[in-house]
Coordinates of C-alpha atoms in Angstrom, one line a residue:
X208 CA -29.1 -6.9 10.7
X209 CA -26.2 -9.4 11.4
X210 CA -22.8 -9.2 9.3
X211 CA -22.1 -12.9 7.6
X212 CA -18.3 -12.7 7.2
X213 CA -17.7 -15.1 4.0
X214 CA -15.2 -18.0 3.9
X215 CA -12.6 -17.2 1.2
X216 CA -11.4 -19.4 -1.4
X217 CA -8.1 -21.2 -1.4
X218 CA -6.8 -18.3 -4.2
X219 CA -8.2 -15.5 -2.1
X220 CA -6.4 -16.8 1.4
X221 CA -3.7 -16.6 -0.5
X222 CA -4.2 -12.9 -1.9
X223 CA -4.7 -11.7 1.7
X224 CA -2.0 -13.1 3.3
X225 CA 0.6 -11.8 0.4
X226 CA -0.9 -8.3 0.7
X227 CA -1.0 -8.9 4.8
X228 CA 2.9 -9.1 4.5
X229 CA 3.0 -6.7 2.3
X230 CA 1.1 -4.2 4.9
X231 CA 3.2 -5.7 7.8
X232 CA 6.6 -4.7 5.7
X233 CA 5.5 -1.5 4.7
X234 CA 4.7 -0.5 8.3
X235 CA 8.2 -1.7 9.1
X236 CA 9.8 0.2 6.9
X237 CA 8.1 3.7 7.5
X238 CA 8.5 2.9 11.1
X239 CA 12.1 3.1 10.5
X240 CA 12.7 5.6 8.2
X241 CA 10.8 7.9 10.8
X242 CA 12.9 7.0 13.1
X243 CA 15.9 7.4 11.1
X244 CA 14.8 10.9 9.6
X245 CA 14.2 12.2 13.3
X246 CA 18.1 10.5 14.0
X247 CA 19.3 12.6 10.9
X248 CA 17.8 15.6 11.8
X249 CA 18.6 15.8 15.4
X250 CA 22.5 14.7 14.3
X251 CA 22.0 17.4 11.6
X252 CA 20.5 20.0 14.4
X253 CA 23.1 19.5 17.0
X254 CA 26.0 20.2 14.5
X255 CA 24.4 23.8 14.1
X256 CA 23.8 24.0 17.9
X257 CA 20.0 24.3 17.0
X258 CA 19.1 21.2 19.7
X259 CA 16.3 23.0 20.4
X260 CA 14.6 22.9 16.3
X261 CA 14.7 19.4 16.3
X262 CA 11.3 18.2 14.4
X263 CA 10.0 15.1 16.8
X264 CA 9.1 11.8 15.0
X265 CA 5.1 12.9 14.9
X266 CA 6.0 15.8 12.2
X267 CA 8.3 13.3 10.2
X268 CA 4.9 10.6 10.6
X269 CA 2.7 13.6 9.5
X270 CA 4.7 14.6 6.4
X271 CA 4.1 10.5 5.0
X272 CA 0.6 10.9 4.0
X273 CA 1.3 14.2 2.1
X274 CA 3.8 12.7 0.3
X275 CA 2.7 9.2 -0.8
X276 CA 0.9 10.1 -3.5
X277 CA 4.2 11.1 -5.1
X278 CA 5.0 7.4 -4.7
X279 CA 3.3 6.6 -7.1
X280 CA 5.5 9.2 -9.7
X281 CA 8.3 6.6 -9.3

């Protein structure tokens, strides 16, 4: 069985690329917040010597999918 893929509309190009940037920003933006968090928490860890306890980005990235749904509380 072959997959047709169907040519979209005008109005639906149009849908996909504003919900394409959309994606694109979002990704952006929790890219950088995970950064930042794992910044914070390594400048916060340092001031109480605790180097060591630092959580690495991967726990910060882990913690985003439990939380989104909360997002949608706002």
């Amino acid at each position: 069985m072959t997959k047709s893929c169907p040519v979209l509309a005008p109005a639906e190009r149009k849908i996909v690329d504003v919900i394409k940037r959309a994606d694109t920003a979002l990704a952006a933006a929790v890219s950088l917040a995970l950064k930042e968090a794992v910044k914070q928490a390594t400048e916060d860890m340092q001031a109480i010597d605790q180097e060591d306890a630092t959580p690495v980005l991967e726990y910060f990235a882990g913690v985003v999918p439990r939380r989104a749904p909360l997002a949608t509380e706002l």
